[in-house]
XYZ file of C-alpha atoms in Angstrom:
763
model
C -0.012 0.077 0.051
C 2.852 2.463 0.966
C 4.745 1.873 -2.355
C 1.293 2.268 -4.213
C 0.793 5.597 -2.201
C 4.385 6.775 -3.201
C 3.651 5.825 -6.801
C 0.622 7.775 -6.694
C 2.356 10.877 -5.091
C 4.994 10.733 -7.987
C 2.580 10.414 -10.641
C 0.364 13.466 -9.020
C 3.558 15.404 -8.991
C 4.652 14.571 -12.477
C 1.048 15.430 -13.627
C 1.190 18.657 -11.803
C 4.743 19.422 -12.996
C 4.037 18.558 -16.508
C 0.673 20.893 -16.329
C 2.924 23.706 -14.937
C 5.681 23.356 -17.579
C 2.880 23.224 -20.142
C 1.078 26.067 -18.817
C 4.436 28.009 -18.248
C 5.335 27.244 -21.959
C 2.086 28.271 -23.415
C 2.019 31.714 -21.592
C 5.497 31.935 -23.092
C 4.411 31.224 -26.272
C 1.909 33.854 -26.264
C 4.522 36.477 -25.643
C 6.944 35.400 -28.212
C 7.697 37.988 -31.086
C 7.351 37.085 -34.561
C 10.390 34.613 -35.701
C 10.219 35.792 -39.324
C 13.743 36.999 -39.748
C 13.536 37.118 -43.523
C 12.107 40.653 -43.512
C 14.847 41.647 -40.882
C 17.723 44.023 -42.051
C 20.191 45.151 -39.523
C 19.897 48.936 -38.740
C 21.859 50.490 -41.601
C 23.030 54.081 -41.417
C 23.631 56.845 -44.046
C 27.526 56.730 -44.984
C 29.112 59.383 -47.070
C 32.207 58.557 -49.266
C 34.692 60.754 -50.939
C 35.159 60.570 -54.864
C 37.385 57.525 -54.088
C 34.835 55.591 -52.107
C 36.819 56.272 -49.016
C 34.642 56.501 -45.974
C 34.318 60.092 -44.830
C 31.582 60.075 -42.110
C 28.446 58.029 -41.092
C 25.301 59.366 -39.320
C 24.755 57.671 -35.874
C 26.763 55.688 -33.272
C 26.570 52.285 -35.353
C 29.161 51.404 -37.964
C 27.963 48.618 -40.356
C 28.241 47.264 -43.858
C 26.085 44.412 -44.687
C 27.688 41.567 -46.613
C 25.792 38.620 -48.070
C 26.829 35.094 -47.133
C 28.490 34.562 -50.503
C 30.776 37.574 -50.062
C 31.825 36.546 -46.373
C 35.253 35.115 -46.507
C 35.297 31.340 -45.504
C 38.130 31.861 -43.062
C 35.825 34.346 -41.249
C 32.963 31.837 -40.822
C 35.430 29.389 -40.026
C 36.877 31.168 -37.357
C 33.547 32.403 -35.749
C 32.160 28.783 -35.719
C 35.353 27.759 -34.187
C 34.955 30.547 -31.528
C 31.488 30.323 -30.874
C 29.555 27.262 -32.195
C 31.627 24.286 -33.850
C 28.711 22.142 -34.603
C 26.575 25.007 -35.999
C 25.867 23.068 -39.166
C 24.807 20.087 -37.479
C 22.731 21.047 -34.772
C 18.843 21.996 -34.934
C 19.183 25.207 -32.663
C 20.810 24.170 -29.502
C 23.696 21.712 -28.613
C 23.198 19.408 -25.567
C 26.768 18.040 -25.971
C 27.998 21.810 -26.200
C 26.236 22.723 -22.942
C 27.669 19.860 -21.155
C 31.128 20.505 -22.443
C 31.048 24.297 -21.518
C 30.046 23.483 -18.199
C 32.929 20.936 -17.654
C 35.499 23.304 -19.183
C 34.575 26.448 -17.341
C 34.434 24.339 -14.051
C 37.864 23.317 -14.953
C 39.064 26.798 -15.603
C 37.636 28.464 -12.428
C 39.663 25.859 -10.272
C 42.812 26.052 -12.342
C 42.840 29.951 -12.312
C 45.403 29.410 -15.208
C 42.869 30.249 -17.849
C 40.554 32.928 -18.551
C 38.863 31.681 -21.558
C 35.317 30.788 -20.520
C 33.249 28.729 -23.147
C 29.654 29.825 -23.655
C 26.823 27.412 -24.402
C 24.564 29.482 -26.690
C 24.642 28.482 -30.249
C 24.917 30.942 -33.082
C 21.226 30.604 -33.744
C 20.612 31.580 -30.181
C 22.833 34.421 -29.931
C 21.091 35.683 -33.220
C 17.903 35.440 -31.558
C 19.015 37.268 -28.331
C 20.248 40.270 -30.613
C 17.275 40.775 -32.951
C 14.160 39.473 -31.300
C 14.863 39.579 -27.332
C 16.343 41.506 -24.901
C 19.754 40.526 -22.749
C 17.857 39.889 -19.505
C 19.803 37.062 -17.413
C 16.461 35.301 -16.702
C 15.272 31.630 -17.284
C 12.299 32.979 -18.978
C 14.275 34.961 -21.532
C 16.412 31.739 -22.024
C 13.459 29.486 -22.713
C 11.953 31.867 -25.226
C 15.432 32.192 -26.795
C 15.512 28.314 -27.364
C 11.873 28.138 -28.731
C 12.693 30.719 -31.115
C 16.156 29.103 -32.247
C 14.196 25.812 -32.801
C 11.527 27.709 -34.953
C 14.195 29.698 -36.895
C 16.271 26.600 -37.691
C 13.337 24.754 -39.123
C 12.347 27.639 -41.548
C 15.735 29.193 -42.526
C 18.941 27.942 -44.104
C 22.277 27.877 -41.967
C 23.737 30.152 -44.480
C 20.955 32.701 -44.059
C 21.434 32.515 -40.196
C 25.033 33.006 -40.022
C 24.917 35.771 -42.736
C 22.796 37.860 -40.367
C 24.715 36.972 -37.284
C 27.860 38.189 -38.875
C 26.157 41.232 -39.981
C 24.401 41.982 -36.717
C 26.687 41.196 -33.794
C 28.683 43.872 -31.848
C 32.737 43.707 -32.074
C 33.557 47.077 -30.184
C 34.764 50.051 -31.677
C 31.191 51.065 -32.804
C 31.417 48.411 -34.996
C 28.456 46.046 -35.880
C 29.123 43.334 -38.313
C 32.251 42.002 -39.539
C 32.918 44.213 -42.366
C 32.862 47.183 -40.451
C 35.131 45.734 -37.555
C 37.683 44.883 -40.079
C 38.207 48.486 -41.052
C 37.927 49.793 -37.546
C 40.494 47.397 -36.226
C 42.838 46.761 -39.012
C 41.979 49.692 -41.442
C 41.737 47.112 -44.204
C 38.927 45.529 -46.045
C 37.867 42.187 -44.755
C 38.676 40.504 -48.298
C 42.625 41.590 -47.367
C 42.582 40.043 -43.746
C 44.885 37.037 -42.765
C 43.812 34.005 -40.813
C 45.231 35.332 -37.394
C 43.105 38.593 -38.122
C 40.107 36.654 -38.810
C 40.799 34.763 -35.319
C 40.833 38.059 -33.520
C 37.666 39.283 -34.816
C 36.124 35.843 -34.037
C 37.253 36.377 -30.407
C 35.559 39.513 -30.016
C 31.907 38.939 -29.606
C 32.383 37.212 -26.287
C 33.378 40.488 -24.928
C 35.262 43.283 -27.025
C 36.053 45.311 -23.982
C 37.615 42.437 -22.468
C 39.874 41.481 -25.381
C 41.217 44.950 -26.351
C 44.915 44.608 -26.426
C 45.439 48.368 -25.213
C 43.789 47.343 -21.940
C 45.058 43.640 -21.534
C 47.257 42.530 -24.495
C 47.988 39.201 -22.683
C 44.180 38.252 -22.354
C 43.378 39.329 -25.922
C 46.591 37.450 -27.065
C 45.463 34.271 -25.303
C 41.769 34.492 -26.775
C 42.907 35.155 -30.323
C 45.242 31.880 -30.011
C 42.354 29.976 -28.358
C 40.282 30.686 -31.437
C 43.326 29.569 -33.706
C 43.489 26.419 -31.753
C 39.854 25.544 -32.211
C 40.305 26.164 -36.059
C 43.245 23.704 -35.965
C 41.424 21.051 -33.987
C 38.337 21.565 -36.297
C 40.968 21.070 -39.370
C 40.421 24.583 -40.822
C 44.217 25.182 -40.654
C 47.195 22.964 -40.118
C 49.300 22.360 -37.247
C 51.982 24.548 -39.006
C 49.703 27.403 -39.666
C 48.803 27.403 -35.902
C 52.137 27.484 -34.835
C 53.050 30.425 -37.134
C 50.073 32.461 -36.718
C 49.712 31.949 -32.959
C 53.167 33.713 -32.637
C 52.300 36.682 -34.664
C 51.697 39.946 -32.677
C 48.207 41.512 -32.468
C 48.588 44.775 -34.452
C 45.798 47.038 -34.577
C 45.274 50.308 -36.258
C 44.904 53.312 -34.156
C 41.416 54.261 -33.337
C 40.501 57.130 -35.795
C 37.308 58.512 -34.849
C 37.849 61.694 -36.585
C 36.022 60.170 -39.849
C 32.779 60.195 -37.822
C 32.773 63.771 -37.158
C 30.505 65.869 -38.942
C 31.781 69.317 -40.585
C 30.789 71.840 -42.815
C 31.039 69.445 -46.032
C 28.770 66.769 -44.468
C 26.236 69.008 -43.254
C 25.842 70.600 -46.670
C 25.374 67.080 -48.000
C 22.991 65.959 -45.384
C 21.092 69.234 -45.494
C 20.807 68.608 -49.434
C 19.042 65.261 -48.762
C 17.022 66.503 -45.962
C 15.693 69.335 -48.239
C 14.758 67.075 -51.000
C 13.100 64.486 -48.716
C 15.727 61.828 -48.802
C 15.836 61.823 -45.036
C 13.617 58.737 -44.366
C 16.026 56.130 -45.099
C 19.746 55.162 -44.790
C 21.814 55.661 -48.026
C 25.323 55.137 -49.357
C 26.398 58.453 -50.584
C 29.460 59.211 -53.013
C 30.381 62.603 -52.589
C 32.749 64.747 -55.046
C 35.103 65.646 -52.288
C 38.686 64.957 -52.849
C 40.223 64.529 -49.388
C 43.779 65.490 -50.220
C 42.515 68.744 -51.404
C 40.267 69.159 -48.671
C 43.051 68.703 -45.929
C 45.289 71.014 -47.850
C 42.491 73.660 -48.151
C 41.867 73.477 -44.270
C 45.298 73.912 -43.317
C 45.879 76.904 -45.785
C 42.799 78.628 -44.458
C 43.859 78.197 -40.769
C 47.439 78.552 -41.063
C 47.343 81.653 -43.114
C 44.491 83.513 -40.969
C 46.412 82.606 -37.622
C 49.578 84.309 -39.211
C 47.858 87.304 -40.375
C 46.238 88.002 -37.261
C 49.679 88.321 -35.556
C 49.585 91.669 -37.059
C 46.732 92.982 -35.119
C 46.025 91.054 -32.252
C 47.961 90.596 -28.733
C 48.561 86.950 -27.673
C 45.892 85.501 -25.527
C 46.601 81.763 -26.677
C 48.049 80.125 -23.524
C 46.428 77.703 -21.367
C 46.911 76.432 -17.925
C 46.108 72.549 -18.353
C 46.022 70.111 -21.127
C 42.137 69.170 -20.971
C 41.138 72.950 -21.740
C 43.199 73.184 -24.860
C 42.365 69.842 -26.196
C 38.711 70.712 -26.149
C 39.342 73.175 -29.003
C 40.086 70.022 -31.241
C 42.223 71.454 -34.261
C 43.750 68.513 -36.086
C 46.003 70.565 -38.177
C 47.795 72.175 -35.145
C 49.833 70.682 -32.415
C 49.737 71.217 -28.920
C 52.820 71.927 -27.035
C 54.017 72.709 -23.616
C 56.738 75.225 -22.862
C 59.892 73.922 -21.080
C 62.331 76.614 -21.286
C 62.733 80.321 -22.250
C 65.762 82.252 -23.508
C 66.621 85.330 -25.366
C 66.614 83.779 -28.927
C 64.227 80.690 -28.468
C 61.691 78.765 -26.388
C 61.858 75.231 -25.950
C 58.624 73.374 -26.420
C 57.508 69.574 -26.073
C 55.223 68.676 -28.636
C 52.382 66.619 -26.711
C 51.352 64.099 -29.340
C 54.773 63.120 -30.496
C 57.117 63.861 -27.584
C 59.345 65.833 -29.834
C 61.524 68.693 -28.523
C 61.662 71.766 -30.585
C 62.922 75.321 -30.324
C 60.837 78.168 -31.310
C 62.429 80.915 -33.383
C 61.507 84.113 -31.269
C 62.332 86.567 -34.302
C 59.819 84.607 -36.495
C 57.254 84.621 -33.768
C 57.047 88.235 -32.885
C 53.250 88.929 -31.808
C 50.835 91.790 -32.056
C 51.059 95.496 -33.228
C 54.023 95.813 -30.770
C 56.006 92.765 -32.148
C 56.249 91.309 -28.620
C 58.790 88.345 -28.221
C 57.264 84.770 -27.113
C 59.584 84.912 -24.021
C 57.566 88.030 -22.790
C 54.328 86.426 -23.002
C 54.590 82.829 -22.530
C 55.329 81.065 -19.358
C 56.947 77.716 -18.251
C 54.255 74.933 -18.279
C 51.875 76.977 -20.656
C 50.130 74.947 -23.170
C 49.750 76.402 -26.760
C 49.081 75.700 -30.246
C 51.913 75.611 -32.854
C 51.900 74.675 -36.642
C 54.810 73.583 -38.844
C 54.816 75.747 -42.082
C 57.867 74.800 -44.333
C 59.934 73.277 -41.376
C 59.413 76.583 -39.313
C 57.155 76.428 -36.250
C 54.996 79.300 -35.435
C 52.836 79.856 -32.393
C 49.121 80.217 -33.173
C 46.279 80.912 -31.302
C 42.268 80.288 -32.033
C 40.949 82.704 -34.583
C 38.780 85.825 -34.261
C 38.523 86.492 -37.999
C 36.884 83.764 -40.081
C 36.888 82.639 -43.761
C 36.108 79.918 -46.226
C 37.513 77.968 -49.249
C 35.701 76.276 -51.976
C 37.429 74.328 -54.775
C 35.325 73.335 -57.837
C 35.785 71.439 -61.035
C 34.691 74.077 -63.281
C 33.593 71.620 -66.107
C 30.800 69.726 -64.402
C 30.274 71.813 -61.020
C 31.819 69.166 -58.772
C 32.651 70.383 -55.322
C 35.920 68.706 -54.560
C 36.638 70.853 -51.279
C 34.480 72.848 -49.048
C 35.764 74.528 -46.010
C 33.048 76.607 -44.346
C 35.267 78.100 -41.593
C 38.121 77.815 -39.311
C 36.677 75.620 -36.795
C 33.319 73.780 -37.148
C 33.082 72.970 -33.457
C 32.903 76.418 -32.310
C 30.793 77.524 -35.197
C 28.657 75.567 -37.756
C 27.749 78.711 -39.626
C 28.926 77.650 -43.380
C 30.589 80.661 -44.686
C 30.652 79.120 -48.159
C 26.777 78.947 -48.496
C 25.434 81.092 -45.675
C 27.714 83.941 -45.406
C 26.336 86.846 -47.839
C 28.760 89.601 -48.321
C 29.703 92.174 -50.898
C 31.943 90.820 -53.486
C 33.558 94.114 -54.141
C 35.933 94.095 -57.218
C 35.286 90.174 -57.649
C 32.205 91.316 -59.904
C 34.377 93.104 -62.457
C 35.294 90.319 -64.911
C 31.529 89.576 -65.476
C 30.967 93.128 -66.549
C 34.052 93.126 -68.997
C 32.780 89.807 -70.375
C 29.268 91.730 -71.192
C 31.322 94.121 -72.876
C 33.026 91.752 -75.103
C 30.004 90.081 -75.742
C 28.371 93.088 -77.212
C 31.205 93.786 -79.613
C 31.559 97.462 -78.412
C 34.974 96.836 -76.771
C 38.186 94.721 -77.795
C 40.881 93.610 -75.427
C 42.839 96.500 -76.336
C 40.160 99.316 -76.338
C 41.478 102.519 -74.785
C 39.302 104.202 -72.070
C 39.950 107.212 -70.210
C 40.328 106.767 -66.515
C 39.160 110.060 -64.896
C 36.777 111.122 -62.388
C 32.979 111.062 -62.914
C 29.990 112.470 -60.976
C 26.863 110.358 -60.449
C 23.544 111.620 -59.473
C 21.935 108.966 -57.185
C 18.210 110.627 -57.186
C 16.096 112.835 -55.195
C 17.599 113.669 -51.713
C 20.694 111.641 -52.247
C 24.119 113.122 -52.487
C 26.129 113.101 -55.730
C 28.420 110.060 -55.684
C 32.048 110.664 -56.495
C 33.604 107.022 -56.897
C 37.252 106.626 -56.547
C 40.015 104.370 -57.537
C 41.425 102.096 -54.823
C 44.513 104.468 -54.577
C 42.625 107.723 -55.129
C 44.506 108.227 -58.266
C 43.544 108.333 -61.873
C 45.885 106.928 -64.525
C 45.000 108.417 -67.889
C 44.103 106.137 -70.605
C 44.020 102.499 -69.993
C 43.547 99.597 -72.419
C 40.496 97.348 -71.556
C 42.758 94.558 -70.673
C 45.094 96.625 -68.242
C 41.922 98.394 -66.514
C 40.821 94.866 -65.543
C 44.359 93.440 -64.700
C 44.659 96.267 -62.112
C 41.011 96.128 -61.095
C 40.401 99.836 -62.044
C 37.296 101.206 -60.371
C 36.533 104.255 -62.596
C 37.272 102.342 -66.099
C 34.787 99.525 -64.863
C 31.971 102.110 -63.968
C 32.375 103.767 -67.288
C 32.009 100.484 -69.292
C 29.016 99.375 -67.086
C 27.310 102.840 -67.625
C 28.135 102.731 -71.297
C 26.376 99.208 -71.331
C 23.627 100.184 -69.121
C 22.685 99.104 -65.665
C 19.689 97.038 -66.839
C 21.738 95.323 -69.498
C 24.520 94.262 -67.150
C 21.900 93.104 -64.525
C 20.240 91.250 -67.225
C 23.646 89.454 -67.995
C 24.077 88.647 -64.144
C 20.741 87.203 -64.161
C 21.400 85.014 -67.210
C 24.497 83.615 -65.699
C 22.586 83.130 -62.255
C 25.196 85.198 -60.450
C 23.066 86.088 -57.738
C 20.974 82.801 -57.365
C 17.808 84.307 -58.890
C 18.116 87.501 -56.617
C 16.270 90.310 -57.944
C 18.970 93.476 -58.362
C 17.815 96.936 -58.361
C 19.596 99.518 -60.949
C 21.881 101.130 -58.632
C 25.383 102.299 -59.762
C 27.089 100.463 -56.742
C 26.131 97.081 -58.376
C 28.974 97.689 -60.925
C 31.520 97.744 -58.094
C 30.115 94.799 -56.394
C 27.887 96.037 -53.580
C 25.158 93.606 -53.611
C 25.755 90.652 -51.393
C 26.548 87.362 -52.592
C 28.033 84.085 -51.297
C 31.373 82.151 -52.143
C 29.263 79.221 -53.622
C 27.697 81.608 -56.337
C 30.785 83.451 -57.074
C 33.045 80.457 -57.593
C 30.428 78.817 -59.632
C 30.035 81.915 -61.937
C 33.839 82.252 -62.359
C 33.692 78.577 -63.964
C 32.600 80.129 -67.184
C 35.931 81.420 -67.904
C 37.381 78.041 -67.820
C 34.782 75.772 -69.450
C 34.151 77.628 -72.691
C 31.220 79.772 -71.230
C 28.886 77.212 -69.718
C 26.670 77.623 -66.549
C 27.406 74.666 -64.245
C 25.315 73.546 -61.174
C 27.430 73.211 -58.072
C 27.095 69.441 -56.783
C 28.715 67.807 -53.905
C 27.029 64.369 -54.738
C 27.960 62.050 -57.475
C 25.541 59.107 -56.448
C 22.970 58.034 -53.836
C 22.153 54.378 -53.233
C 19.634 53.288 -50.916
C 20.066 50.111 -48.683
C 18.055 48.246 -51.294
C 20.556 49.042 -53.817
C 18.040 51.611 -55.750
C 19.864 54.465 -57.484
C 18.305 57.460 -55.871
C 20.717 60.198 -57.305
C 22.979 60.023 -60.135
C 24.212 63.240 -61.357
C 24.970 63.177 -65.316
C 26.728 66.033 -66.709
C 26.258 65.025 -70.325
C 23.370 64.135 -72.515
C 23.610 61.181 -75.078
C 21.119 61.607 -78.023
C 20.408 58.532 -79.949
C 22.179 56.266 -77.630
C 19.524 53.787 -76.973
C 18.094 51.598 -79.956
C 17.103 47.972 -80.094
C 18.130 45.299 -82.740
C 14.293 45.578 -84.092
C 15.108 49.226 -85.100
C 15.238 49.538 -88.868
C 17.861 52.275 -88.485
C 19.860 54.266 -86.019
C 21.379 57.560 -85.935
C 25.002 58.463 -84.764
C 24.994 59.412 -81.052
C 25.581 62.726 -80.067
C 26.929 63.604 -76.765
C 25.962 67.361 -75.641
C 26.514 69.000 -72.297
C 23.582 69.500 -70.128
C 24.528 73.080 -69.276
C 23.575 76.227 -70.879
C 26.198 78.262 -72.836
C 26.060 82.107 -71.707
C 29.082 83.548 -73.470
C 30.897 82.580 -76.409
C 34.110 80.225 -75.857
C 36.134 83.259 -77.396
C 34.911 85.667 -74.864
C 35.405 83.262 -72.063
C 39.099 82.709 -73.101
C 39.664 86.236 -73.621
C 38.585 87.086 -70.059
C 40.720 84.086 -68.540
C 43.708 85.447 -70.559
C 43.354 88.846 -69.187
C 43.110 87.317 -65.688
C 46.316 85.529 -66.415
C 47.652 89.013 -66.904
C 46.509 89.938 -63.341
C 48.727 87.203 -62.235
C 51.655 88.288 -64.350
C 51.669 92.196 -63.748
C 48.432 93.131 -61.803
C 46.782 92.800 -58.391
C 47.730 89.092 -58.192
C 51.441 89.597 -59.183
C 52.709 87.722 -55.948
C 51.556 84.489 -57.640
C 53.657 85.273 -60.893
C 56.716 83.068 -59.858
C 54.784 79.698 -59.631
C 55.381 77.691 -62.641
C 51.774 76.822 -63.631
C 49.181 78.182 -65.547
C 47.193 80.546 -63.108
C 44.745 83.435 -63.502
C 42.936 85.267 -60.903
C 40.962 88.129 -59.503
C 41.369 89.860 -55.787
C 38.195 91.298 -54.467
C 38.013 94.227 -51.929
C 35.292 96.035 -50.381
C 34.911 99.580 -48.788
C 36.889 99.527 -45.477
C 38.118 96.279 -46.223
C 35.466 94.562 -44.628
C 35.393 91.431 -47.282
C 38.157 90.185 -48.943
C 38.129 87.892 -51.831
C 40.377 86.023 -54.243
C 39.391 83.756 -57.213
C 42.122 81.617 -58.639
C 41.679 79.837 -61.767
C 43.598 76.710 -63.025
C 43.345 74.319 -65.744
C 41.498 71.976 -63.638
C 39.924 73.978 -60.707
C 38.407 77.336 -59.780
C 39.255 78.226 -56.221
C 37.377 80.720 -54.212
C 38.767 82.188 -51.047
C 36.725 84.491 -48.711
C 37.865 86.299 -45.505
C 36.014 88.376 -43.141
C 34.371 88.707 -39.686
C 31.202 87.186 -38.899
C 30.017 90.574 -37.742
C 31.371 92.517 -40.421
C 34.226 95.210 -39.666
C 37.483 96.346 -41.306
C 39.912 93.577 -41.283
C 43.004 95.897 -41.289
C 44.201 99.172 -42.571
C 44.837 98.957 -46.299
C 44.302 95.150 -46.358
C 43.061 93.952 -49.642
C 42.209 90.492 -51.220
C 45.575 90.377 -52.394
C 47.083 90.673 -49.157
C 44.830 88.619 -47.008
C 42.737 86.050 -49.335
C 45.462 85.466 -52.162
C 48.069 83.969 -49.951
C 45.534 81.110 -48.810
C 44.993 80.381 -52.325
C 48.900 80.603 -52.946
C 49.351 77.895 -50.096
C 46.912 75.605 -51.518
C 48.331 75.737 -54.920
C 51.831 75.381 -53.861
C 50.861 72.490 -51.735
C 48.957 70.685 -54.532
C 51.826 71.256 -57.048
C 54.353 69.689 -54.353
C 52.392 66.256 -54.793
C 51.561 66.869 -58.543
C 55.018 67.897 -59.886
C 54.858 66.431 -63.356
C 51.340 67.488 -64.485
C 51.571 69.203 -67.818
C 48.353 71.276 -67.560
C 47.684 74.173 -70.099
C 44.493 76.441 -70.597
C 42.703 75.277 -73.570
C 42.597 77.849 -76.453
C 39.379 77.840 -78.542
C 39.444 77.934 -82.238
C 38.861 81.264 -84.204
C 41.132 83.222 -82.063
C 43.940 85.066 -83.645
C 47.277 85.831 -81.680
C 48.701 89.466 -81.870
C 51.503 91.465 -80.346
C 50.049 94.168 -78.677
C 51.739 97.232 -76.863
C 51.007 96.866 -73.249
C 50.521 100.455 -72.637
C 48.538 101.813 -75.757
C 46.996 98.665 -77.230
C 48.583 99.251 -80.498
C 49.465 96.126 -82.506
C 53.257 96.288 -82.570
C 56.419 94.237 -82.730
C 58.376 96.785 -80.732
C 59.396 96.704 -77.014
C 56.742 96.397 -74.242
C 54.518 94.024 -76.028
C 52.443 91.087 -74.854
C 50.363 88.360 -76.718
C 46.812 89.038 -77.031
C 43.960 87.197 -78.707
C 41.248 88.613 -81.051
C 38.278 87.156 -82.990
C 38.165 87.677 -86.772
C 35.360 90.103 -86.120
C 37.528 92.083 -83.679
C 40.401 92.172 -86.195
C 38.069 93.446 -88.880
C 36.999 96.282 -86.551
C 40.525 97.225 -85.891
C 41.171 97.533 -89.617
C 38.154 99.758 -90.153
C 39.506 102.339 -88.008
C 43.144 103.186 -87.392
C 42.841 104.147 -83.913
C 40.094 103.584 -81.541
C 39.107 106.713 -79.873
C 39.003 107.019 -76.005
C 35.554 106.826 -74.724
C 36.099 108.951 -71.548
C 33.830 111.556 -72.835
C 30.995 109.488 -73.581
C 27.722 110.658 -71.815
């Protein structure tokens, strides 16, 4: 009877326990998420690349590149299986033998205290479930849910699809989600370029990326990497010889470079463009037009030249008491240094980043209006910024003045470099696109281009530089414009007036053409970005505000044969699904599409998508005159550079806004300098003295890395070369002549009259 009662109790407990388990499982099942992982796609983020497909920036904290199973290297799959789940391709979602083995191994490790490599019991499928369908709560309920979902997933999906999702989803540290981004962030290499020991290291990380960081615990990371290699050898994925070789190699990781994840002026411009065109709901792969080498050159040229310029006007305020404060200013082009010693001729500094000890030449670092020596205002243990220019160290301090640089391809409008200010972290205001300032003399080449287009003027037409009085209307004073020098120079040729940026001759030409005619032409070339311009005389001298982007774009017409280009910073945008969202085509191909069923076809014709606004001949004539600006005009300080250059300076009243536009066979480069709250930059400062040196630094650095280029400006057909006297414009073979270019019509005009009379007296 007792045995029967015991059996009855056992049976009752069994039924009760089974019922509890069934009810428990039933309740769990009701709360299970949908296990349909076929629609799951790891959270992608928008990535911005340069023109060479190098990653520049990505939006968000997660870095991920999705790879299909076929694209994942076999060694990576073998390494992760060896590290995490060696029976992955055999089990059905969980591994009983693996659970038992993990328990035994971990128990031994605990007691031996000689091995930190603890073995997990979860299969890859279970880990995937935990990552994408569940949370990380350490509870029995969560573990049971994980097991049920793993079984269901294994029944419905292939092993290849499961491990594909796993290797694209899991976290590897360094903000890397998935093996592809981990490869870049740890080794600065594509995953397709990794070696076996590097695959093994990546496979070691999912267990705990922070625990196996060589910078924190190299020995632990080394042991874990070698554990994975040993498992690969046991599983016969590598040979014993390979294990012996790879297990001795050091773990050599690239330095963490998080700078590429930082937003700046150009990435803001790209993202704002996407948002303004309603492309902000999904993630994209964006190929930009940015040339990162030119971008770095431009950034450094701007901040260095402006810092050195400010030495003339500002007292020194750039010393800091501690490293933390100065480090927050974050300037990657300058070095932080600590003052060690001072003496009469030099100051000894310690470069913090490299540990180098350098001597600062006091005579080359005199500061402020009083030209104070560094040993009078630097103190021992001060932290300061220094920059190296042509192997000379200069002390520099954060700017008060600001500026911007834009480099554009004049033939298609590609923006290859955009620097919107001296420090994005301090001010996100983009001075390329948002700073509307008076262009001053920068407007003059466009008035001269209009004059040539009307066929009323020739490059050698003589014009009287003399004072004029302009009635501005009721209750307004008479305007008496002046040249920058306050002098008049008598008769000047059309060419010479533009080369020297003469105000009075420009006004006379503009008035002769008519304000309405000039403004219509500026509207035709979209000079002011569709802004309506009133007919006021000061328009002719650049009084109407504009930004660097519009001005640089407009200067492109002198390089590309007279075509308007639309500035763009994006080449292609592709969605997560591979759909081509944006593809900037610069040329249209007529009759390129035909089928084999067509009875005939026409010869394909490729034409520019852009509008032609001036003739190629006028375009080149202005370009050639602007070459004269470099050879003997306001940009003469560039004349020693052995490379084809043309340029135009721009200076406004009281020197509040300063400009320079440099033209090369490949690029048009615009530079703007000014205070964010406009005020005079300095006494008698001009575009030539402040903005031009920035361009000069850019072009010299560019040529340093492109020594063998043999670029030339393209001369269009139908231009006739003549020798012209530089002073009076007469065709001559005598002294003081230059080469000038004329159209056939212009030659005919000169032949019809023996001498072109001065137009100084035109009313």
